[in-house]
Amino acid sequence: MAIDIDIAHVARLARLGLTDEELEGYKSQLADILEHAARVQSLEGDPHPGSAHPLGFDNAFRDDERRPSLDREEVLSQAPEAMDGFFVAPPALETE
Amino acid sequence: MTARWEAVIGIEVHVELATDSKMFCGCAVEFGSEPNTNVCPVCLGLPGALPVPNRKAIEWIMAIGLALNCQVSHKSVFHRKNYFYADLPKNYQISQYDIPVCHDGYLDLPNDGESVRVGIERAHMEEDTGKSTHVGDGGRIHAAKSTLLDFNRSGVPLVEIVSKPDIRTATQARAYAQELRAIVLELGVSDARLEEGSMRFDANVSIRPEGSDVLGTKVEIKNMNSFRSLERAIDYEIQRQIEATGSDSDVIQETRHWDEEAGVTHSMRTKEGSSDYRYFIEPDLVPMIMDETWVATIRNKLPELPAQRRERYLGQGLDESSAGVLSDSPAMLRSLYDETVSLGADTRATANWLTGEVTAWLRKTGTEPADLRLEPVHLQELITIVDEGVVSSSAAKEVLEGILSGEGSARVVAERRDLIQISDSSALAEVIGHVLEEHPDAVASYQEGEQKVVGFLVGQVMRATQGKADPKLANEMLREALGGS
Amino acid sequence: MTLHEKTIVEAGRSLRSGEVTSEDLLDAVLLRASQTEAQLHAYLTLDKEGAREAAGQADADLADGIDRGPLHGIPIALKDNMCTRGVETTAASQILAGYVPPYDATVVTRLRDAGAVIVGKTNLDEFAMGSSTENSAYGPSFNPWDIGRIPGGSSGGSAAAVAAGSAFGALGSDTGGSIRQPASLTGIVGLKPTYGTVSRYGLIAFASSLDQIGPLSKSVEDAALTLEAIWGHDPLDATSYSAEYPDVPADLDTGVDGLKIGVIKELAGEGYEPAVESSVADMVQSLSEAGAEIVEVSLPTVDIALSAYYLVAPAEASANLARFDGIRYGLRVEGETTEELMARTRAEGFGPEVTRRILLGTYALSAGYYDAFYGQAQRVRVALRDDFARAYETVDALVSPTSPTVAFPAGEKIDDPLSMYLTDICTNPANLVGHPGISVPIGLDEQGLPIGFQVMAPALGERVLFRVAAEVERLAGFGARPVIEELAS
């Protein structure tokens, strides 16, 4: 089956800033892998959609209780850029 | 040719729940903390962290759904909604997709003329994002600008309530939002503070020729921070769309931003390759089963909701306006109403006292409703002695003040402050005799047919008794003495 | 036998007899590491200081009569995708270079509570994506049996360390075979427990519905007691299950007499290396002679399981790895806007295999392709679970080779992703259904490279799993240890 891949679109969705050359390489690899993966489409019938969990349990909740938060200095020590208790990033291009 | 247009409006409301801890971790839900102090591996999206849902948040969204006449799904699951944004730590939001906790409800708007029922599509559970603050001026130099990120809000439980497009006017939209707020406040599940963003609205607006079934191009408007701006923004948008339709600038599907100061909506730059959210079931969580027992437990704990309360008040003989005002009054006043009425006091008089003089006194003295000291039996007695004519209605206000200042029961205050009306006819006959003697001209005028001098003479009686005469009785006795009918 | 060759059980015995101290055990593995790391590159970080302190504490405790159990004082290695507070944790990715977590994974806490001494963090394929440990951003690991070959992956560093004796045992993570396959290729035991029985909190996620932490060890008994230390419900992991630890030790010596063991027809060896095929067949024969009833069972969906695996795992990974964006931690490549910064950081920070899988997973979830790929893959999972359920109606356990090949030469498959993916063919079904699986070494091929034998059991069937595995271990009598060639200097 021929697989149609808009690789630039996929890379944009995944926020991967790849070069055109890299994109071409990945595109052909993805095509090979997807051709193999497309074998899942051979499954016939309409099996019941199940929970992913093999033990099939549900309702795993926690009580509404507070737990200690992290020390801010420890957290910010890992940040590429921080200022006045905030993480810092460049401006957003797009508005959400 | 002027076509008549009709607006089709749907509202999305986001309500932050006021749980102690966040949706998926134990960090505090707290407004106004120092930045990045209520954060942990989970709500910061650190590698390896896993979410565990807060049971209370699920119970609260069930309560919201039930209050909105929704079905609670027997089984519900969380999905990941994938998009990159600096204040979304995992770059996916744990949200719900095709199996929300609540679906298919409705909300009847408070009646002003005709009843409007707004369908509720769904109420689903999700987590809030962090907060971005953009600093530096909007100048040309990009490097001068940056975004400060605070993740205290990240992971706060957020309920999204989506209405059906059943709303037709901006006024209805406002009423819908206000009623929704009253409900969540009644449920006690959110602070619902618009100015702090714990309740937020988006509106979807389109127009179509009146009577048509076709849906027009939908525009989403964001950034309305008050009920007033919600109403203004929608009004503006309807007008804009009517003007744009047919012109060169036809309505396009987009998101627009309400500019409160300018009173207009602006187009927001559309996201490049946007809105392929690649929803899939959140594999870090297991399904939620909300069985009948659980739903019943939540249902049984629901308080009386504003609409039910208004209905009850109307049934007790209040008019729509006082039913509405009382329903929106603080809980303390509402329970005083119930207790006083249960002692047999007149419902209208009780409501009027509480929403009128008592509320005014609270405001004047700066007293919190919860600190109000008013025995229902005292209020009932006050209403009785006014009704019996023991005190005049103007004196009654003074009696109330005495009661609220802790001077005792209505009768005690009335006596101690010397406010009891003279309703003893022999005592009053004596005063009337004096008044008639002192004002022969008035008597003469009356006898010439000048009826209104009775009012003057009543006034003189009141003056002579320092206001304690029962004016009704005085009026009757004067007419009798003057030989009228 | 030199100290570093001992099993955990043997080392524990020496420790309690007073023959050695925990510090001696630590010295032995550190010495071994100093002799072998240049060839193997099993470790990314050796936490000598932390380990020294823990060993000292273990010795002091033991002297005070405090015995925390079988792992007390035992040097253990951790795959570097498990968070350790204060110790760099990179998942072998450039994007996490220098990252120091502010918290311990639950398994780390449990190991410490059990008295274990954490020696260091082992190498892996970046974010556990791979089958050879060649995808590490910090360079590959090599196989102690032949340093020209890979140790398998993605827990290749853990496998190499245990096989070489630079740790008495190790934890790995297994998403499609990442514990069992390297165990097989390095001649040790590797266990993937039932999904949900060991907390994933603090494990840097690859594919959340498939990932499971488990032990790599020199013996089946070592695996059982390591599992016991990390097993159990964790309130911080909503997918973790409250199940009592099954009484595994009770059945380690029971044997297989009376058990019904299924040989999976679809994994019977067509196209596998002849030595693998024949060793596995011999072991099946031995099990039969030991009293097991052997039946062939068919799990037809196994034929397309790998395809489903290579959709589900990348799809989940594409979301799990979205958080690596250069904002809060790890690598940042600057940009004019947040979007640019993120795109550059991620392009720079992820290696080719990770990039490939993110692209693959993003595609499989994207509008227009979701149903045909991801949705259909989830249906395959359900069908596969039904297949297994049917099989377990008649058999107690299932067996197969662990890997279709022995350790392959470094570089052989690195440029051919699909052929690399095919090495997971025997192991990934257990992940897709969440069942436990274990690899036990059963012999060497003619080149002297180890061959592993896989046993699988139903969910929470660890007791029967270990019962069979222990018998396989006895029948194989596999006692060989690698001789590590010195590098020409």
Short mmCIF file of N, CA, C and O in Angstrom, two decimals, chain A residues 9 12-15 49-53 57-72 75-76 81 83-96, chain B residues 19-23 25-30 35-41 44 52-56 58 84-85 145-151 271-272 276 278 286-289 294:
data_model
loop_
_atom_site.label_atom_id
_atom_site.label_comp_id
_atom_site.label_asym_id
_atom_site.label_seq_id
_atom_site.Cartn_x
_atom_site.Cartn_y
_atom_site.Cartn_z
N HIS A 9 4.65 18.60 7.65
CA HIS A 9 3.52 18.84 8.55
C HIS A 9 3.70 18.05 9.85
O HIS A 9 3.49 18.57 10.94
N ARG A 12 6.28 19.58 12.01
CA ARG A 12 5.79 20.81 12.62
C ARG A 12 4.91 20.47 13.83
O ARG A 12 5.03 21.07 14.88
N LEU A 13 4.03 19.48 13.66
CA LEU A 13 3.19 19.07 14.79
C LEU A 13 4.05 18.61 15.96
O LEU A 13 3.70 18.83 17.12
N ALA A 14 5.17 17.95 15.65
CA ALA A 14 6.04 17.39 16.69
C ALA A 14 7.09 18.39 17.16
O ALA A 14 7.93 18.05 17.99
N ARG A 15 7.03 19.61 16.63
CA ARG A 15 8.01 20.65 16.97
C ARG A 15 9.45 20.16 16.81
O ARG A 15 10.26 20.23 17.73
N PRO A 49 -13.44 -2.48 21.97
CA PRO A 49 -12.34 -1.65 22.41
C PRO A 49 -12.17 -1.81 23.92
O PRO A 49 -13.14 -1.73 24.66
N GLY A 50 -10.98 -2.12 24.33
CA GLY A 50 -10.80 -2.41 25.76
C GLY A 50 -9.93 -1.40 26.44
O GLY A 50 -9.36 -0.52 25.81
N SER A 51 -9.85 -1.51 27.73
CA SER A 51 -8.93 -0.68 28.49
C SER A 51 -7.53 -1.17 28.19
O SER A 51 -7.31 -2.36 27.96
N ALA A 52 -6.59 -0.25 28.18
CA ALA A 52 -5.21 -0.64 27.88
C ALA A 52 -4.63 -1.49 29.01
O ALA A 52 -3.74 -2.28 28.81
N HIS A 53 -5.15 -1.30 30.21
CA HIS A 53 -4.54 -1.95 31.36
C HIS A 53 -4.88 -3.43 31.39
O HIS A 53 -6.05 -3.81 31.37
N PHE A 57 -8.43 -2.77 35.79
CA PHE A 57 -9.10 -2.15 36.94
C PHE A 57 -9.41 -0.68 36.63
O PHE A 57 -9.05 -0.15 35.59
N ASP A 58 -10.17 -0.07 37.52
CA ASP A 58 -10.58 1.30 37.28
C ASP A 58 -10.60 2.08 38.59
O ASP A 58 -10.29 1.54 39.65
N ASN A 59 -10.98 3.35 38.48
CA ASN A 59 -11.12 4.22 39.65
C ASN A 59 -9.88 4.26 40.55
O ASN A 59 -9.96 3.97 41.75
N ALA A 60 -8.76 4.61 39.99
CA ALA A 60 -7.57 4.84 40.81
C ALA A 60 -7.50 6.34 41.10
O ALA A 60 -7.16 7.12 40.22
N PHE A 61 -7.86 6.70 42.31
CA PHE A 61 -7.89 8.11 42.68
C PHE A 61 -6.98 8.37 43.88
O PHE A 61 -6.56 7.45 44.56
N ARG A 62 -6.76 9.65 44.13
CA ARG A 62 -6.12 10.04 45.38
C ARG A 62 -7.10 10.92 46.15
O ARG A 62 -8.02 11.50 45.57
N ASP A 63 -6.91 11.00 47.46
CA ASP A 63 -7.73 11.90 48.25
C ASP A 63 -7.25 13.32 48.03
O ASP A 63 -6.10 13.55 47.65
N ASP A 64 -8.14 14.25 48.28
CA ASP A 64 -7.80 15.67 48.08
C ASP A 64 -6.93 16.15 49.24
O ASP A 64 -7.40 16.89 50.10
N GLU A 65 -5.69 15.69 49.24
CA GLU A 65 -4.78 16.09 50.31
C GLU A 65 -3.53 16.71 49.73
O GLU A 65 -3.03 16.26 48.70
N ARG A 66 -3.03 17.71 50.44
CA ARG A 66 -1.81 18.37 49.96
C ARG A 66 -0.57 17.57 50.32
O ARG A 66 -0.54 16.91 51.36
N ARG A 67 0.39 17.66 49.43
CA ARG A 67 1.72 17.09 49.69
C ARG A 67 2.72 18.21 49.49
O ARG A 67 2.45 19.15 48.75
N PRO A 68 3.86 18.08 50.10
CA PRO A 68 4.83 19.18 49.98
C PRO A 68 5.21 19.44 48.52
O PRO A 68 5.36 18.50 47.74
N SER A 69 5.34 20.69 48.18
CA SER A 69 5.83 21.06 46.85
C SER A 69 7.35 21.03 46.87
O SER A 69 7.97 20.87 47.93
N LEU A 70 7.94 21.21 45.69
CA LEU A 70 9.41 21.20 45.60
C LEU A 70 9.97 22.54 46.01
O LEU A 70 9.29 23.57 45.95
N ASP A 71 11.21 22.52 46.39
CA ASP A 71 11.93 23.75 46.68
C ASP A 71 12.18 24.50 45.36
O ASP A 71 12.68 23.93 44.40
N ARG A 72 11.79 25.76 45.35
CA ARG A 72 11.86 26.51 44.10
C ARG A 72 13.29 26.64 43.57
O ARG A 72 13.52 26.55 42.37
N VAL A 75 14.29 23.54 41.81
CA VAL A 75 13.60 23.42 40.52
C VAL A 75 14.23 24.35 39.49
O VAL A 75 14.56 23.96 38.37
N LEU A 76 14.41 25.60 39.90
CA LEU A 76 14.92 26.59 38.93
C LEU A 76 16.39 26.36 38.60
O LEU A 76 16.88 26.83 37.58
N GLU A 81 16.94 29.09 31.76
CA GLU A 81 16.92 30.52 32.10
C GLU A 81 15.82 30.76 33.12
O GLU A 81 14.70 30.29 32.96
N MET A 83 14.36 33.85 36.24
CA MET A 83 14.51 35.22 36.74
C MET A 83 13.41 35.48 37.76
O MET A 83 12.24 35.19 37.50
N ASP A 84 13.77 36.01 38.90
CA ASP A 84 12.80 36.40 39.93
C ASP A 84 11.78 35.31 40.25
O ASP A 84 10.60 35.58 40.43
N GLY A 85 12.23 34.08 40.27
CA GLY A 85 11.31 33.00 40.61
C GLY A 85 10.52 32.46 39.44
O GLY A 85 9.73 31.55 39.59
N PHE A 86 10.72 33.03 38.25
CA PHE A 86 10.03 32.56 37.06
C PHE A 86 10.98 31.79 36.14
O PHE A 86 12.18 32.07 36.13
N PHE A 87 10.43 30.89 35.36
CA PHE A 87 11.14 30.37 34.20
C PHE A 87 11.02 31.42 33.10
O PHE A 87 10.01 32.12 33.02
N VAL A 88 12.04 31.52 32.27
CA VAL A 88 12.00 32.55 31.23
C VAL A 88 12.08 31.90 29.85
O VAL A 88 12.90 31.00 29.63
N ALA A 89 11.24 32.35 28.96
CA ALA A 89 11.25 31.89 27.57
C ALA A 89 11.13 33.10 26.66
O ALA A 89 10.69 34.17 27.10
N PRO A 90 11.51 32.94 25.41
CA PRO A 90 11.29 34.06 24.47
C PRO A 90 9.79 34.25 24.23
O PRO A 90 8.99 33.42 24.65
N PRO A 91 9.43 35.33 23.55
CA PRO A 91 8.00 35.56 23.34
C PRO A 91 7.38 34.46 22.47
O PRO A 91 8.07 33.83 21.68
N ALA A 92 6.09 34.29 22.64
CA ALA A 92 5.38 33.32 21.81
C ALA A 92 5.00 34.01 20.52
O ALA A 92 4.61 35.17 20.51
N LEU A 93 5.14 33.30 19.44
CA LEU A 93 4.78 33.85 18.14
C LEU A 93 3.27 33.82 17.99
O LEU A 93 2.62 34.75 17.57
N GLU A 94 2.74 32.67 18.39
CA GLU A 94 1.32 32.46 18.18
C GLU A 94 0.60 32.68 19.49
O GLU A 94 1.15 32.50 20.55
N THR A 95 -0.63 33.02 19.40
CA THR A 95 -1.44 33.16 20.60
C THR A 95 -2.38 31.97 20.66
O THR A 95 -2.96 31.59 19.68
N GLU A 96 -2.47 31.45 21.84
CA GLU A 96 -3.36 30.27 22.01
C GLU A 96 -4.72 30.74 22.49
O GLU A 96 -4.83 31.48 23.42
N THR B 19 -10.56 22.91 45.08
CA THR B 19 -10.11 21.80 45.91
C THR B 19 -8.89 22.24 46.72
O THR B 19 -8.28 23.26 46.40
N ASP B 20 -8.52 21.48 47.73
CA ASP B 20 -7.30 21.81 48.48
C ASP B 20 -6.07 21.60 47.60
O ASP B 20 -5.14 22.39 47.62
N SER B 21 -6.07 20.47 46.87
CA SER B 21 -4.89 20.12 46.09
C SER B 21 -5.27 20.05 44.61
O SER B 21 -6.44 20.05 44.25
N LYS B 22 -4.23 19.99 43.77
CA LYS B 22 -4.44 20.05 42.32
C LYS B 22 -5.10 18.78 41.77
O LYS B 22 -5.33 17.82 42.50
N MET B 23 -5.37 18.81 40.48
CA MET B 23 -6.09 17.71 39.84
C MET B 23 -5.32 16.40 39.90
O MET B 23 -5.88 15.34 40.13
N CYS B 25 -1.96 16.06 41.40
CA CYS B 25 -0.85 16.00 42.36
C CYS B 25 -1.26 16.70 43.64
O CYS B 25 -2.32 17.30 43.71
N GLY B 26 -0.39 16.64 44.65
CA GLY B 26 -0.73 17.17 45.96
C GLY B 26 -0.38 18.64 46.18
O GLY B 26 -0.45 19.12 47.31
N CYS B 27 0.00 19.36 45.14
CA CYS B 27 0.32 20.77 45.32
C CYS B 27 -0.94 21.57 45.65
O CYS B 27 -2.03 21.24 45.20
N ALA B 28 -0.73 22.66 46.41
CA ALA B 28 -1.86 23.47 46.86
C ALA B 28 -2.50 24.22 45.70
O ALA B 28 -1.81 24.72 44.82
N VAL B 29 -3.82 24.30 45.74
CA VAL B 29 -4.56 25.20 44.85
C VAL B 29 -4.72 26.50 45.62
O VAL B 29 -5.41 26.54 46.63
N GLU B 30 -4.02 27.51 45.18
CA GLU B 30 -3.97 28.76 45.95
C GLU B 30 -3.73 29.90 44.99
O GLU B 30 -2.79 29.85 44.20
N PRO B 35 5.52 33.01 42.74
CA PRO B 35 5.61 32.16 41.54
C PRO B 35 6.40 30.87 41.79
O PRO B 35 7.39 30.88 42.52
N ASN B 36 5.90 29.81 41.19
CA ASN B 36 6.59 28.51 41.20
C ASN B 36 6.90 27.99 42.60
O ASN B 36 7.95 27.39 42.84
N THR B 37 5.97 28.23 43.52
CA THR B 37 6.13 27.65 44.85
C THR B 37 5.17 26.49 45.08
O THR B 37 5.42 25.64 45.93
N ASN B 38 4.06 26.45 44.32
CA ASN B 38 3.15 25.32 44.44
C ASN B 38 3.37 24.39 43.25
O ASN B 38 2.48 24.19 42.42
N VAL B 39 4.57 23.84 43.17
CA VAL B 39 4.92 22.99 42.02
C VAL B 39 5.64 21.74 42.48
O VAL B 39 6.30 21.73 43.51
N CYS B 40 5.48 20.68 41.69
CA CYS B 40 6.13 19.41 42.01
C CYS B 40 6.45 18.71 40.68
O CYS B 40 6.11 19.22 39.62
N PRO B 41 7.07 17.53 40.73
CA PRO B 41 7.40 16.86 39.47
C PRO B 41 6.19 16.69 38.53
O PRO B 41 6.32 16.82 37.31
N LEU B 44 4.92 20.15 37.03
CA LEU B 44 5.98 20.78 36.23
C LEU B 44 6.33 19.93 35.02
O LEU B 44 7.16 20.31 34.21
N VAL B 52 -2.09 11.37 39.25
CA VAL B 52 -3.10 10.55 39.94
C VAL B 52 -4.29 11.46 40.23
O VAL B 52 -4.14 12.49 40.89
N PRO B 53 -5.46 11.12 39.71
CA PRO B 53 -6.59 12.06 39.79
C PRO B 53 -7.16 12.23 41.19
O PRO B 53 -7.20 11.30 41.99
N ASN B 54 -7.61 13.45 41.44
CA ASN B 54 -8.19 13.88 42.70
C ASN B 54 -9.66 13.46 42.74
O ASN B 54 -10.46 13.90 41.92
N ARG B 55 -10.00 12.59 43.68
CA ARG B 55 -11.37 12.07 43.75
C ARG B 55 -12.39 13.19 43.95
O ARG B 55 -13.45 13.19 43.35
N LYS B 56 -12.02 14.15 44.80
CA LYS B 56 -12.98 15.21 45.10
C LYS B 56 -13.32 16.02 43.83
O LYS B 56 -14.47 16.39 43.63
N ILE B 58 -13.49 14.94 40.87
CA ILE B 58 -14.43 14.14 40.07
C ILE B 58 -15.82 14.22 40.70
O ILE B 58 -16.83 14.35 40.00
N PHE B 84 1.85 22.19 21.63
CA PHE B 84 3.02 22.77 22.29
C PHE B 84 2.72 24.19 22.73
O PHE B 84 2.28 25.01 21.92
N TYR B 85 2.95 24.46 23.98
CA TYR B 85 2.83 25.83 24.46
C TYR B 85 3.68 25.96 25.72
O TYR B 85 3.71 25.07 26.55
N LYS B 145 12.05 41.30 24.52
CA LYS B 145 10.80 40.76 25.04
C LYS B 145 11.00 39.34 25.53
O LYS B 145 11.74 38.57 24.95
N SER B 146 10.32 39.01 26.61
CA SER B 146 10.35 37.61 27.00
C SER B 146 9.09 37.24 27.75
O SER B 146 8.26 38.08 28.07
N THR B 147 8.98 35.95 28.00
CA THR B 147 7.81 35.41 28.67
C THR B 147 8.24 34.84 30.01
O THR B 147 9.18 34.05 30.07
N LEU B 148 7.57 35.27 31.07
CA LEU B 148 7.86 34.72 32.40
C LEU B 148 6.82 33.65 32.70
O LEU B 148 5.62 33.85 32.50
N LEU B 149 7.30 32.51 33.17
CA LEU B 149 6.39 31.38 33.36
C LEU B 149 6.28 30.99 34.82
O LEU B 149 7.27 30.77 35.51
N ASP B 150 5.03 30.91 35.26
CA ASP B 150 4.72 30.51 36.64
C ASP B 150 3.79 29.30 36.55
O ASP B 150 2.73 29.38 35.91
N PHE B 151 4.19 28.21 37.18
CA PHE B 151 3.41 26.97 37.06
C PHE B 151 2.53 26.68 38.28
O PHE B 151 2.05 25.57 38.44
N LYS B 271 -3.17 29.89 14.29
CA LYS B 271 -2.02 29.03 14.51
C LYS B 271 -1.68 28.26 13.25
O LYS B 271 -2.55 27.72 12.60
N GLU B 272 -0.41 28.25 12.98
CA GLU B 272 0.08 27.54 11.80
C GLU B 272 -0.20 26.04 11.96
O GLU B 272 0.16 25.45 12.96
N ASP B 276 -4.59 20.11 15.27
CA ASP B 276 -4.61 18.66 15.15
C ASP B 276 -4.09 18.17 16.51
O ASP B 276 -2.90 18.02 16.71
N ARG B 278 -4.44 15.45 18.11
CA ARG B 278 -4.01 14.05 18.25
C ARG B 278 -4.45 13.43 19.59
O ARG B 278 -3.66 12.83 20.31
N VAL B 286 -6.36 5.11 34.53
CA VAL B 286 -7.30 4.02 34.26
C VAL B 286 -8.71 4.63 34.16
O VAL B 286 -8.92 5.76 34.59
N PRO B 287 -9.66 3.89 33.59
CA PRO B 287 -11.01 4.46 33.42
C PRO B 287 -11.66 4.78 34.77
O PRO B 287 -11.31 4.20 35.80
N MET B 288 -12.60 5.69 34.70
CA MET B 288 -13.41 6.01 35.88
C MET B 288 -14.78 5.39 35.68
O MET B 288 -15.38 5.54 34.61
N ILE B 289 -15.24 4.70 36.68
CA ILE B 289 -16.58 4.12 36.62
C ILE B 289 -17.43 4.86 37.64
O ILE B 289 -17.14 4.83 38.83
N TRP B 294 -22.64 5.71 43.43
CA TRP B 294 -21.80 6.90 43.58
C TRP B 294 -22.57 8.15 43.13
O TRP B 294 -22.59 9.18 43.81
#
